mmCIF file with all atom_site columns, C-alpha atoms in Angstrom:
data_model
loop_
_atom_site.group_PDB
_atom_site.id
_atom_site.type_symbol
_atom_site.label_atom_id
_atom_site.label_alt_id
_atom_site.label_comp_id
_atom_site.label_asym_id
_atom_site.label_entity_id
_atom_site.label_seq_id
_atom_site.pdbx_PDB_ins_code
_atom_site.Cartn_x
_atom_site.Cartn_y
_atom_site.Cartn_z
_atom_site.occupancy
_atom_site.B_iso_or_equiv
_atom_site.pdbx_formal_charge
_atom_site.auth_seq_id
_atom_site.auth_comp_id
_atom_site.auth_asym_id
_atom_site.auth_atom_id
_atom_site.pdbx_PDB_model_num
ATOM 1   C CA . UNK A 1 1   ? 259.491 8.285   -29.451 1.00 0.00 ? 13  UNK A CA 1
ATOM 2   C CA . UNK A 1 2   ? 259.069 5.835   -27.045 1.00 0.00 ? 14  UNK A CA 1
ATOM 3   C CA . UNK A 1 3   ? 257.336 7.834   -24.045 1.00 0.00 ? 15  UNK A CA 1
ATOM 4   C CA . UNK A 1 4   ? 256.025 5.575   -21.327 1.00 0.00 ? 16  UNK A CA 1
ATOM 5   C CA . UNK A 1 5   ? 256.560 1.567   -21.769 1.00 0.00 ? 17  UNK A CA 1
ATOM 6   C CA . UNK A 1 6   ? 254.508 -1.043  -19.856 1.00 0.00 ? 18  UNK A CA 1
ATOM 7   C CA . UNK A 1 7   ? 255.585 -4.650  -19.787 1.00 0.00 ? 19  UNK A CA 1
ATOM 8   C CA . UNK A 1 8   ? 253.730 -7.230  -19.752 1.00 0.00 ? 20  UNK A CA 1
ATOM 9   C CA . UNK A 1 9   ? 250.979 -6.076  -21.767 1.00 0.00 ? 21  UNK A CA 1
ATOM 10  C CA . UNK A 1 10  ? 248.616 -9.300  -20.905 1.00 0.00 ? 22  UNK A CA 1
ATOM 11  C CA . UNK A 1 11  ? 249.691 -11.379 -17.397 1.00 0.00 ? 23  UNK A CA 1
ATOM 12  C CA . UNK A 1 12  ? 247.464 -14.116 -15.966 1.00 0.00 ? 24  UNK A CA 1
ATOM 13  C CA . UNK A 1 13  ? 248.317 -14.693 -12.175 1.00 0.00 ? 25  UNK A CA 1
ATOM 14  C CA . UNK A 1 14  ? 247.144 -17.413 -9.276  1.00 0.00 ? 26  UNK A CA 1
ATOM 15  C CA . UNK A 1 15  ? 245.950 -16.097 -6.522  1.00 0.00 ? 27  UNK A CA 1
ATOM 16  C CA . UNK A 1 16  ? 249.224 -16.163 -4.027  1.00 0.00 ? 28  UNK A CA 1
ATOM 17  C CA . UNK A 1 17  ? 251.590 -15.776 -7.115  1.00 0.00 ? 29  UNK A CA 1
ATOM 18  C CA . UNK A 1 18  ? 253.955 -12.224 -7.050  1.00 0.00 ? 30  UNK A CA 1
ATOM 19  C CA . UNK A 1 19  ? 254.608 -10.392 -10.340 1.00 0.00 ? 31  UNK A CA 1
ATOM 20  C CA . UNK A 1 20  ? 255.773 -6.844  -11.005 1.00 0.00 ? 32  UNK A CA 1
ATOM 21  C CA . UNK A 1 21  ? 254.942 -4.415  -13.554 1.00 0.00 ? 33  UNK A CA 1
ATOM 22  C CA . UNK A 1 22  ? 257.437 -2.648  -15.342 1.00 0.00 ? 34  UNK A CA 1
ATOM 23  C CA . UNK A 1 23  ? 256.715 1.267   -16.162 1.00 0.00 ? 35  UNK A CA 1
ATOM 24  C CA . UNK A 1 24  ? 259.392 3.191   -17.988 1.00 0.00 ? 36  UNK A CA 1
ATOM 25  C CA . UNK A 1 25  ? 259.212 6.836   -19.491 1.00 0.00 ? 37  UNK A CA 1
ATOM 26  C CA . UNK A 1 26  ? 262.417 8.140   -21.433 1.00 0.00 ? 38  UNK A CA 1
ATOM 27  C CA . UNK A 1 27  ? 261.023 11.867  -21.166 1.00 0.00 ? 39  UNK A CA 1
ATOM 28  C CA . UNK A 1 28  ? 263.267 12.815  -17.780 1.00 0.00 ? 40  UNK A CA 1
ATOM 29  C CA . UNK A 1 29  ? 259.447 13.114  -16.092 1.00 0.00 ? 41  UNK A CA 1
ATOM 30  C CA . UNK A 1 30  ? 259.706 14.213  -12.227 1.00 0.00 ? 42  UNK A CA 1
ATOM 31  C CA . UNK A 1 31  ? 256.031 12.855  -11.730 1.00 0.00 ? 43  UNK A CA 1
ATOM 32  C CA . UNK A 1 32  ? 254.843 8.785   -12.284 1.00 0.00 ? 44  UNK A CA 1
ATOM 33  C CA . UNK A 1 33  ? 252.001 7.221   -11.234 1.00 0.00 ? 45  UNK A CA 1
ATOM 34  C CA . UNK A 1 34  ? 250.177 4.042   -11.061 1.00 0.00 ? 46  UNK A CA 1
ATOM 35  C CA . UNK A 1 35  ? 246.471 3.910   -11.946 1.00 0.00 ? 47  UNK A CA 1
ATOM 36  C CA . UNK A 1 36  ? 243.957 1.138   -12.271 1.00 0.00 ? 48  UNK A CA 1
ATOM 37  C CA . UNK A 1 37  ? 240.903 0.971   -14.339 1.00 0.00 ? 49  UNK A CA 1
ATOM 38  C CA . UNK A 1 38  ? 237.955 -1.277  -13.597 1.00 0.00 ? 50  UNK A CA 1
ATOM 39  C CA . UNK A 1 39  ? 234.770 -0.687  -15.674 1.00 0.00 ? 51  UNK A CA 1
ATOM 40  C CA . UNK A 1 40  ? 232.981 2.058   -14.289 1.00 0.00 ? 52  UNK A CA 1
ATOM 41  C CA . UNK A 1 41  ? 234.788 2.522   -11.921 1.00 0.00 ? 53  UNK A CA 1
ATOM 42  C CA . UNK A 1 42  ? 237.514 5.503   -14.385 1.00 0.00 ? 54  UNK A CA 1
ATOM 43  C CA . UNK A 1 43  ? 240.805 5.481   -13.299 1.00 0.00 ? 55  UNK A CA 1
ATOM 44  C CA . UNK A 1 44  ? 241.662 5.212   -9.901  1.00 0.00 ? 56  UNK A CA 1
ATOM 45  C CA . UNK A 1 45  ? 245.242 5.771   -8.356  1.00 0.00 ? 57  UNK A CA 1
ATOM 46  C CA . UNK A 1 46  ? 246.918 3.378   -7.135  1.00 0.00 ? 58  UNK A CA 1
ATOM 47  C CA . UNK A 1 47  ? 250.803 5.054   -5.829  1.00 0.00 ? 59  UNK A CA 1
ATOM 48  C CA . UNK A 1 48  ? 252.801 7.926   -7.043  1.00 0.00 ? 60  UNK A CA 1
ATOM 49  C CA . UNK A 1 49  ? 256.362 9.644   -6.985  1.00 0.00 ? 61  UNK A CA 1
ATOM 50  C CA . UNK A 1 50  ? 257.482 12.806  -7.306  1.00 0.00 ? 62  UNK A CA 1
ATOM 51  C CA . UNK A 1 51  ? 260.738 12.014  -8.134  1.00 0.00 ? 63  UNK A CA 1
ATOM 52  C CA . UNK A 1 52  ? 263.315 9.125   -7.361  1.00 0.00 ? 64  UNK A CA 1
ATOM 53  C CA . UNK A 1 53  ? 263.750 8.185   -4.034  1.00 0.00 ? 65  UNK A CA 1
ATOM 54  C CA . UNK A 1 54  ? 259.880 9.813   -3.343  1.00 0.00 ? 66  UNK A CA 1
ATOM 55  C CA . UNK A 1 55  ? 257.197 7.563   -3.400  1.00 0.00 ? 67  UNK A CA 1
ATOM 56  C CA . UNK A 1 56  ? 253.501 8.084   -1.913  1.00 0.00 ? 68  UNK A CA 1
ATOM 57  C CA . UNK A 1 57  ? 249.868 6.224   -1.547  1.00 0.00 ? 69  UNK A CA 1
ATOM 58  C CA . UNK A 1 58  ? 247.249 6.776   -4.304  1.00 0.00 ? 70  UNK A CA 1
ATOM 59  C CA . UNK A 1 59  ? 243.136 5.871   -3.525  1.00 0.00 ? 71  UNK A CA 1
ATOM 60  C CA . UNK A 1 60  ? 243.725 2.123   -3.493  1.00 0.00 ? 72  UNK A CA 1
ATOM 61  C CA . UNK A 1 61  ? 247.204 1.471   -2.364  1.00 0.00 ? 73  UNK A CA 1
ATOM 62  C CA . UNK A 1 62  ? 246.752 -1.609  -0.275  1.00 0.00 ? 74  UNK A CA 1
ATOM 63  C CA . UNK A 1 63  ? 248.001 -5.114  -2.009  1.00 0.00 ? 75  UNK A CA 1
ATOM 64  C CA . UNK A 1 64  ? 250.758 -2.959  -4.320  1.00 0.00 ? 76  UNK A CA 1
ATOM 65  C CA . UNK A 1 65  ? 254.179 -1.837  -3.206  1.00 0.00 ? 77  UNK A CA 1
ATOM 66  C CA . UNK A 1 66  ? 256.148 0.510   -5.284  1.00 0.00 ? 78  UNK A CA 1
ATOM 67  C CA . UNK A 1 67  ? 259.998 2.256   -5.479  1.00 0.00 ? 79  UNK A CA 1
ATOM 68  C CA . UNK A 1 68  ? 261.435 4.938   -7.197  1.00 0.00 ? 80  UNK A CA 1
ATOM 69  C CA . UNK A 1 69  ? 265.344 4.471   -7.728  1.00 0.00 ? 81  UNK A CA 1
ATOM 70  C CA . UNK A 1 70  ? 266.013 6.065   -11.007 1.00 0.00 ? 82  UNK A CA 1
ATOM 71  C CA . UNK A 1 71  ? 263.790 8.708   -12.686 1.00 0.00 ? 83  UNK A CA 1
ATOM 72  C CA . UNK A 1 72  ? 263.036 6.648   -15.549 1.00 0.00 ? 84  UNK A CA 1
ATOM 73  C CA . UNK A 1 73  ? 261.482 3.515   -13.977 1.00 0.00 ? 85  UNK A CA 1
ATOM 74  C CA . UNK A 1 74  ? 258.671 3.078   -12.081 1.00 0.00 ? 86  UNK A CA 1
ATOM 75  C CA . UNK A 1 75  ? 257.806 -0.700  -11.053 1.00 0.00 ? 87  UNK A CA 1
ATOM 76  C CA . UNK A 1 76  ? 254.458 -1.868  -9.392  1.00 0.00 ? 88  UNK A CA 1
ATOM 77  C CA . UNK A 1 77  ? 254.808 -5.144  -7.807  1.00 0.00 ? 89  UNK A CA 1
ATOM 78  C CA . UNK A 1 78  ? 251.743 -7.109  -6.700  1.00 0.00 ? 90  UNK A CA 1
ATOM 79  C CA . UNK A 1 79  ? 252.858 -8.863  -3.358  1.00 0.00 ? 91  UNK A CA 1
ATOM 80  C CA . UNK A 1 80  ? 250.420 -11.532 -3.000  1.00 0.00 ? 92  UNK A CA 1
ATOM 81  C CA . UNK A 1 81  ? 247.926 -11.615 -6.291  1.00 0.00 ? 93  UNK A CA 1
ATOM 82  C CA . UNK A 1 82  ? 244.710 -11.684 -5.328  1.00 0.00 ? 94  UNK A CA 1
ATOM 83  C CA . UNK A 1 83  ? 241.040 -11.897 -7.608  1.00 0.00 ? 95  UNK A CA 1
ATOM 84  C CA . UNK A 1 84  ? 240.014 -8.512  -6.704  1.00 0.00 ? 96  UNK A CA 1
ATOM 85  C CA . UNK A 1 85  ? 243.253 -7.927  -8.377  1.00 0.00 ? 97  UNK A CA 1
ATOM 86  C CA . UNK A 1 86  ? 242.305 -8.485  -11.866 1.00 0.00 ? 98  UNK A CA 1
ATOM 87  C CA . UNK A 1 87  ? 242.102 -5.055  -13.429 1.00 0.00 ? 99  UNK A CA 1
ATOM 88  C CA . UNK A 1 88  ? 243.841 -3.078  -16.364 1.00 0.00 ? 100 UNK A CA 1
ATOM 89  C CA . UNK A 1 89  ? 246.863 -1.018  -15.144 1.00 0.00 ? 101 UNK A CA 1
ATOM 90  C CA . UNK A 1 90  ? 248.138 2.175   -16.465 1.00 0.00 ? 102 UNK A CA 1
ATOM 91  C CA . UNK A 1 91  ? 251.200 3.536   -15.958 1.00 0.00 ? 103 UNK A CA 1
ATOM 92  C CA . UNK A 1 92  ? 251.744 7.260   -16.251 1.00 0.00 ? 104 UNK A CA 1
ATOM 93  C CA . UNK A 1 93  ? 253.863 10.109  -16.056 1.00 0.00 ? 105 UNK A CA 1
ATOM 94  C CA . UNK A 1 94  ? 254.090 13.811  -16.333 1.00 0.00 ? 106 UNK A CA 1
ATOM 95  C CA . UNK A 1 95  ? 256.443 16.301  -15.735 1.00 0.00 ? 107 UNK A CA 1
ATOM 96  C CA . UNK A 1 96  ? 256.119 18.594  -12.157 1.00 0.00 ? 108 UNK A CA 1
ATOM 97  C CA . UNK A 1 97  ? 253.717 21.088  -11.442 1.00 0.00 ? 109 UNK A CA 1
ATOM 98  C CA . UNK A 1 98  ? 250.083 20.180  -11.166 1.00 0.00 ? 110 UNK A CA 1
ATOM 99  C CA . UNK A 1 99  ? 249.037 21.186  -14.863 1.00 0.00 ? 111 UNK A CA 1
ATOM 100 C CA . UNK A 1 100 ? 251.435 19.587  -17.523 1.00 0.00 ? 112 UNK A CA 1
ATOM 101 C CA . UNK A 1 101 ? 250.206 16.895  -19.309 1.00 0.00 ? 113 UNK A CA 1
ATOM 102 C CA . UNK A 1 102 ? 250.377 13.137  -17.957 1.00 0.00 ? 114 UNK A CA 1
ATOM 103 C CA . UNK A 1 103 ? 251.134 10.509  -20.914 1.00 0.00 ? 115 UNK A CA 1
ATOM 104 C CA . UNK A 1 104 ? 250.080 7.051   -20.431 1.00 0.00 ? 116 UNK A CA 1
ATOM 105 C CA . UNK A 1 105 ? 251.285 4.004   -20.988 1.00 0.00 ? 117 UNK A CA 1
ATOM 106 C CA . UNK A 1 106 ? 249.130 0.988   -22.958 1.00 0.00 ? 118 UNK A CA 1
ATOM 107 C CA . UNK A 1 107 ? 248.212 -0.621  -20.193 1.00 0.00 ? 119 UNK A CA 1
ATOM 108 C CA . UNK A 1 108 ? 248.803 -4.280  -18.578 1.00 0.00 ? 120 UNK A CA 1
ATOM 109 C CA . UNK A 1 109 ? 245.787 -6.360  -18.900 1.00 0.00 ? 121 UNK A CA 1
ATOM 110 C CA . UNK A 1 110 ? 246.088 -8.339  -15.844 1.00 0.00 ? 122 UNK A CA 1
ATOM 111 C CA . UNK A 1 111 ? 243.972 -11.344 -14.828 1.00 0.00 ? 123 UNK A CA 1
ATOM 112 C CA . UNK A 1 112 ? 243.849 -13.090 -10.929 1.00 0.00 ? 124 UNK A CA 1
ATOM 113 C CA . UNK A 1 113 ? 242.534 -16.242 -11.335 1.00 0.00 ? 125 UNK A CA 1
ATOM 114 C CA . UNK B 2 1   ? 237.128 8.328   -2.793  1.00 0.00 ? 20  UNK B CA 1
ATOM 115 C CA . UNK B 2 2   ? 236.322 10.414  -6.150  1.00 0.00 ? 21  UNK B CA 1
ATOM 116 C CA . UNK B 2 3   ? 237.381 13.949  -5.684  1.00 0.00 ? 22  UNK B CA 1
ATOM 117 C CA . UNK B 2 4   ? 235.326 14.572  -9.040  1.00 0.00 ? 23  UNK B CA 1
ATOM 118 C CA . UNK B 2 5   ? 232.691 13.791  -10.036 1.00 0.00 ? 24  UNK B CA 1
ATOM 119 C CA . UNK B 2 6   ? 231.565 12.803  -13.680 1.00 0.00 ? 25  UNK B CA 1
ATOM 120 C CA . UNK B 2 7   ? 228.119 12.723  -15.526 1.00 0.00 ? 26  UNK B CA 1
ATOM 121 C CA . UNK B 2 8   ? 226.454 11.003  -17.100 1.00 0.00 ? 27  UNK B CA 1
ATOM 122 C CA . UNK B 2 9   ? 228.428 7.635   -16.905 1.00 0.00 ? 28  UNK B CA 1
ATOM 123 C CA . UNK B 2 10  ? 227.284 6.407   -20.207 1.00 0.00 ? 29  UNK B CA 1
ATOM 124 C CA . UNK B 2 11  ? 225.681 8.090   -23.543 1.00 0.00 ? 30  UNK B CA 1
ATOM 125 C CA . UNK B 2 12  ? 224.535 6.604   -26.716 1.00 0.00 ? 31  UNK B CA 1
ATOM 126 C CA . UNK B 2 13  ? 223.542 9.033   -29.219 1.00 0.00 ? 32  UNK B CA 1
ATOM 127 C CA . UNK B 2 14  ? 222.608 8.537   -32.971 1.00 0.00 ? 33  UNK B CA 1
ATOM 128 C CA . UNK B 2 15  ? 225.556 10.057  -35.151 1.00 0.00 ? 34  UNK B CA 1
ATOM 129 C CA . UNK B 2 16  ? 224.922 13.372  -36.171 1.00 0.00 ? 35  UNK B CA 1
ATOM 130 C CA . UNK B 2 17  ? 223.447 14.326  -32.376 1.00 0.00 ? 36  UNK B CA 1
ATOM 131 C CA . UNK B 2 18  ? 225.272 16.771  -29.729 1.00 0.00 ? 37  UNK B CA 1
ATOM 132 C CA . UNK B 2 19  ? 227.150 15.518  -26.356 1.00 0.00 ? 38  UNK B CA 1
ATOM 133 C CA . UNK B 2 20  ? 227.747 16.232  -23.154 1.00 0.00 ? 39  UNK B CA 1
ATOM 134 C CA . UNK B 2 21  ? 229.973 15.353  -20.088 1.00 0.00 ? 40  UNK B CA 1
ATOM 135 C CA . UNK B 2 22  ? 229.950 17.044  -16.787 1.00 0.00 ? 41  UNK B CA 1
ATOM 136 C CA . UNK B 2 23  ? 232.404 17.160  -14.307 1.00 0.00 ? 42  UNK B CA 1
ATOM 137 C CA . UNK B 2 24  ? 232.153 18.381  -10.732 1.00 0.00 ? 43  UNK B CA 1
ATOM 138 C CA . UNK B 2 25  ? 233.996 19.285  -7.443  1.00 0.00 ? 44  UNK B CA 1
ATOM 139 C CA . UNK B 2 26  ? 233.361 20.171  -4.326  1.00 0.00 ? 45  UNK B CA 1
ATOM 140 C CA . UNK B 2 27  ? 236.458 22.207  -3.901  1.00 0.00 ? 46  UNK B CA 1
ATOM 141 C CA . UNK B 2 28  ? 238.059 24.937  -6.115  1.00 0.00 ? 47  UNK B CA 1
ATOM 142 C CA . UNK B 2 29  ? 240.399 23.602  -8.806  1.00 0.00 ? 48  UNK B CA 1
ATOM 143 C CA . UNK B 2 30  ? 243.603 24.666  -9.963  1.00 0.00 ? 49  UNK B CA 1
ATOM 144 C CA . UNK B 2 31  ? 243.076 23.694  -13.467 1.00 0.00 ? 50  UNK B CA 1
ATOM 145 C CA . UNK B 2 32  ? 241.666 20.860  -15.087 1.00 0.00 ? 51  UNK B CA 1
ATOM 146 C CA . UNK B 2 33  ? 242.169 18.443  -18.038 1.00 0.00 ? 52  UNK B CA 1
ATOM 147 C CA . UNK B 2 34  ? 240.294 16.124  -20.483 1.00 0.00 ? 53  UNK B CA 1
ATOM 148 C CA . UNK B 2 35  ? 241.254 12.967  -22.075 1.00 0.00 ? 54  UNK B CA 1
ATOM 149 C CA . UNK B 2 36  ? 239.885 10.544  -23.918 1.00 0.00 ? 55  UNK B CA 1
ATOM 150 C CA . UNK B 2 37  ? 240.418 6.624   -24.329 1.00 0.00 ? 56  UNK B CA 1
ATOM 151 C CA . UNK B 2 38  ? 239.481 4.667   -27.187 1.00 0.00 ? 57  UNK B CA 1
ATOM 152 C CA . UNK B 2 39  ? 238.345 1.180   -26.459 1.00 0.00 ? 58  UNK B CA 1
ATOM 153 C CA . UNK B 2 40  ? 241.258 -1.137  -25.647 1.00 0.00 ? 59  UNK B CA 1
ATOM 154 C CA . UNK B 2 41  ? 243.823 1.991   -25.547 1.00 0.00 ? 60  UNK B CA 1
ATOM 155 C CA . UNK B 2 42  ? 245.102 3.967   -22.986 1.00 0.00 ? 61  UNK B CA 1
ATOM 156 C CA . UNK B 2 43  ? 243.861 7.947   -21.936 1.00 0.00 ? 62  UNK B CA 1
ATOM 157 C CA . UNK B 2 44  ? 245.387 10.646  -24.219 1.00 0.00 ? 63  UNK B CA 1
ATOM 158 C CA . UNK B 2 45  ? 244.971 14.348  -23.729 1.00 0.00 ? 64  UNK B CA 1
ATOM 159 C CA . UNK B 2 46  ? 243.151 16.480  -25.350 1.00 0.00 ? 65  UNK B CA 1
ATOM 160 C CA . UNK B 2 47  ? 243.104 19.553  -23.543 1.00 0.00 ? 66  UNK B CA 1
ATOM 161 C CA . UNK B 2 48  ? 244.107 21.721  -20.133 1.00 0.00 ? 67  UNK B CA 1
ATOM 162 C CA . UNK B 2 49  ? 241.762 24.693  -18.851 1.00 0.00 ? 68  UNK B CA 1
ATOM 163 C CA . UNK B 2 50  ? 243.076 27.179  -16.421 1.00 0.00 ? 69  UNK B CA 1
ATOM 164 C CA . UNK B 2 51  ? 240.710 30.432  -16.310 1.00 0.00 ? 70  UNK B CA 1
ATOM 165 C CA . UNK B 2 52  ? 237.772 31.051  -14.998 1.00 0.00 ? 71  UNK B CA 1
ATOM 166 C CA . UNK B 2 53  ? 234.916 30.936  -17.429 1.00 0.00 ? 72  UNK B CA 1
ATOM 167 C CA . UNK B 2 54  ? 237.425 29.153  -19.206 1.00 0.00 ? 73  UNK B CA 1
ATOM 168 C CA . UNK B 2 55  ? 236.206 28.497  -23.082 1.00 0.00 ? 74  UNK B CA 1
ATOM 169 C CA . UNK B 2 56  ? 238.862 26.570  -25.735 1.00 0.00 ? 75  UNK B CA 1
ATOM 170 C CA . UNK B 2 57  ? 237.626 25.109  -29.268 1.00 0.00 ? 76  UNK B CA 1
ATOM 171 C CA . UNK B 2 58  ? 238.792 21.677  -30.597 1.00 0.00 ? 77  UNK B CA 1
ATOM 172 C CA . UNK B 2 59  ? 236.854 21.199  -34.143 1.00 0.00 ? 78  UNK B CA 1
ATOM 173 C CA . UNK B 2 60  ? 233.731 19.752  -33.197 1.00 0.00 ? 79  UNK B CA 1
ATOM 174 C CA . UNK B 2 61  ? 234.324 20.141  -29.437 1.00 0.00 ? 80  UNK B CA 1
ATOM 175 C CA . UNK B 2 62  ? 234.008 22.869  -26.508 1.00 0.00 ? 81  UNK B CA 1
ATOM 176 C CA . UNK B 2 63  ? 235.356 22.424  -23.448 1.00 0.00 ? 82  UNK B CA 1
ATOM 177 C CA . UNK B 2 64  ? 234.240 25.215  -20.916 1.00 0.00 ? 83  UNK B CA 1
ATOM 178 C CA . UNK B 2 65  ? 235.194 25.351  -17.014 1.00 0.00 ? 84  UNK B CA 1
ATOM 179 C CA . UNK B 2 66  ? 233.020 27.321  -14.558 1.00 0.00 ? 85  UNK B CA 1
ATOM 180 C CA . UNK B 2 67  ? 233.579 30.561  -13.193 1.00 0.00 ? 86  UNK B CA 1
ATOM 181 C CA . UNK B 2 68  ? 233.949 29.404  -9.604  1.00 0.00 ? 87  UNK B CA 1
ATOM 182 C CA . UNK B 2 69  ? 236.204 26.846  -10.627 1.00 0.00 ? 88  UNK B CA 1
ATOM 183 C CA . UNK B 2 70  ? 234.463 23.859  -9.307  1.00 0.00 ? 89  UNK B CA 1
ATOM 184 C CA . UNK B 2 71  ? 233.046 22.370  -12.908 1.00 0.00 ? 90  UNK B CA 1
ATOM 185 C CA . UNK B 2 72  ? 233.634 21.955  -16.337 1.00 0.00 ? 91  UNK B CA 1
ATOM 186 C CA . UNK B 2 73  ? 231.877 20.346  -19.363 1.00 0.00 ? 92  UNK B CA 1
ATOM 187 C CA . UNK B 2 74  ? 233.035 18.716  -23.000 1.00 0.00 ? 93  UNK B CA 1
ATOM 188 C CA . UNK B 2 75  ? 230.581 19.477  -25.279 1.00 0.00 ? 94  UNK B CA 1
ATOM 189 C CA . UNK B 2 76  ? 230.613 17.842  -28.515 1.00 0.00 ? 95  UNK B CA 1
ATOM 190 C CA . UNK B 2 77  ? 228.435 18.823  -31.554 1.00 0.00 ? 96  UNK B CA 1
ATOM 191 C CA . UNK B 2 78  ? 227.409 16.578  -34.324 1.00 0.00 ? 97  UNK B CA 1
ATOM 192 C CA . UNK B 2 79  ? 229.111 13.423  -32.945 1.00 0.00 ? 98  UNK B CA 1
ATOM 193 C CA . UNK B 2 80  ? 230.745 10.968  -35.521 1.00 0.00 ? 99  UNK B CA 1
ATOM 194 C CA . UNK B 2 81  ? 231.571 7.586   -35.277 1.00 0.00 ? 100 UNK B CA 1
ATOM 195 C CA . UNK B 2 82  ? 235.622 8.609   -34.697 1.00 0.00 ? 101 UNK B CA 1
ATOM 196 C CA . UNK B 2 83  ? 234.003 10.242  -31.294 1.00 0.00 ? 102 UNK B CA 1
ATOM 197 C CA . UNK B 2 84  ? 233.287 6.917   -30.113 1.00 0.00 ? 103 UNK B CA 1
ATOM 198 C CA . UNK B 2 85  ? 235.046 6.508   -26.669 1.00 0.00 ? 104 UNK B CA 1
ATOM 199 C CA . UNK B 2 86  ? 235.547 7.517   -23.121 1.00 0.00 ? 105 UNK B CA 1
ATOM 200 C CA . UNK B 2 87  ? 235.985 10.689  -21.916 1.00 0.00 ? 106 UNK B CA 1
ATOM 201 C CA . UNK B 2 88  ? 237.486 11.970  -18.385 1.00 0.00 ? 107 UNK B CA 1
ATOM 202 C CA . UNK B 2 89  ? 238.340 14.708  -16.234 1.00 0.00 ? 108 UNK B CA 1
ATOM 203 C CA . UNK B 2 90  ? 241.254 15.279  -14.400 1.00 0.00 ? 109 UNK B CA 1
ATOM 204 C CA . UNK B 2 91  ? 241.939 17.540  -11.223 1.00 0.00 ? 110 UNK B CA 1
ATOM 205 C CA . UNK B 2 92  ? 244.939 18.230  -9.436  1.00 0.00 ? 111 UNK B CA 1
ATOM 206 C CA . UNK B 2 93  ? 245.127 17.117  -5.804  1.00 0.00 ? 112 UNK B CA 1
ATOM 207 C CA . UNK B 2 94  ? 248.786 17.449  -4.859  1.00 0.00 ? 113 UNK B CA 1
ATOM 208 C CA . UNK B 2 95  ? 248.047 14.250  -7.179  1.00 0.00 ? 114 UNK B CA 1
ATOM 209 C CA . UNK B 2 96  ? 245.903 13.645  -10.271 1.00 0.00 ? 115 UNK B CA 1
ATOM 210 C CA . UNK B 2 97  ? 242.647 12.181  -9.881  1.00 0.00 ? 116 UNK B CA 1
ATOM 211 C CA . UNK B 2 98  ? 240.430 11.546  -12.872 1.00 0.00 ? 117 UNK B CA 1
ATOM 212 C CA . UNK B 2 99  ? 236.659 11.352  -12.990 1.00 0.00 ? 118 UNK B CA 1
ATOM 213 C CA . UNK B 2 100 ? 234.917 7.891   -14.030 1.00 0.00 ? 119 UNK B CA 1
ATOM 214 C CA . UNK B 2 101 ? 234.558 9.006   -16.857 1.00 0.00 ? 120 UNK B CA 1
ATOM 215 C CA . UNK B 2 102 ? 231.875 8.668   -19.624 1.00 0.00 ? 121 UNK B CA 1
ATOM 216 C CA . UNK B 2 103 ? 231.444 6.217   -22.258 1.00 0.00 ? 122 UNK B CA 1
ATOM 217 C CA . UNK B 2 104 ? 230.286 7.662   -25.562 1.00 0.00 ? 123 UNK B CA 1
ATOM 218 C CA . UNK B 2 105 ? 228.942 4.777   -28.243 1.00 0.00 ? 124 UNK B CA 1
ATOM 219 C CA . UNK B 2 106 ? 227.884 6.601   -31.208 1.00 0.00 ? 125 UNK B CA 1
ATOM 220 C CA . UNK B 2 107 ? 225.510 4.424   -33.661 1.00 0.00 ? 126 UNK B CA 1
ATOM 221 C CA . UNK B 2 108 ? 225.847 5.437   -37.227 1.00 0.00 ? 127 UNK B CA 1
#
């Protein structure tokens, strides 16, 4: 069972450099999400969809741009890497309806430097 | 900002001792969930409450949500080392919003 897979798993960036994060889930989930988790600070949401074609802004949107062709993938893409960019991302998804379960991914240790 | 809030943010407890994490809202919830993430993993679930006055069983822990709605608490009794972790809520916005969670370091 593969459930939600996050690539890279550990990226280090320049400040100015572009990357994108891949997020796919092979569990025909309506609902994906982006979250990122600095410590004590939980996890905080970064952008959503509902389904493909349907994206929307999290908490802490600005900096990250994200599209949802297919229902399986979910990519995050960093436009313009920045220091205050250095977090751990999680990608997750669930399917619709506000209580089913979300599954995460392992997370993308990510470092701005 | 948070749309829940979470107590305390950390807790070390001897093993053997009781726990407990709070979560809180301003606004009626839906439902709620609780995960937990081991260090250097990702959140998994453990459990979904949907009543009011809400009370479900896991082993060693209770997980109870309030009768307006608007809080709910993980209580876990005799903590063990495997408890180590951290624990968060999750409420249901039109999108999911998790407390910050708290840390739990149990010391054997």
């Amino acid at each position: 069972n593969a459930g939600v897979t996050q690539t890279p798993k550990f990226q280090v960036l320049k400040t100015g450099q572009s990357m994108t994060l891949q997020c796919a889930q092979d569990m025909n989930h309506e609902y994906m999400s982006w979250y990122r988790q600095d410590p004590g600070m939980g996890l905080r949401l970064i952008h959503y969809s509902v389904g493909a074609g349907i994206t929307d802004q999290g908490e802490v949107p600005n900096g990250y741009n994200v599209s949802r062709s297919t229902t399986e993938d979910f990519p995050l893409r960093l436009l313009s890497a920045a220091p205050s960019q250095t977090s751990v991302y999680f990608c997750a998804s669930s399917s619709a309806g506000g209580g089913n379960t979300i599954y995460f991914g392992e997370g993308s240790w990510l470092t701005v430097v | 900002g948070q749309q829940v809030m979470q107590i305390p943010q950390y807790q070390h407890v001897q093993e053997g001792e009781d726990f407990t994490t709070y979560c809180n809202s301003s606004t009626t919830l839906s439902n709620i969930q609780w995960y937990k993430q081991r260090p250097g993993g990702h959140p998994v679930f453990l459990i979904q409450l949907v009543k009011s006055g809400e009370v479900k069983k896991q082993k060693r822990l209770t997980f109870q949500f309030g009768e307006a709605k608007k809080n709910s608490s993980l209580h876990i009794t005799a903590t063990q080392t495997t408890d180590v972790g951290t624990y968060f809520c999750a409420a249901n916005f039109n999108k999911f919003y998790f407390g910050s969670g708290t840390k739990l370091n149990v010391k054997p």
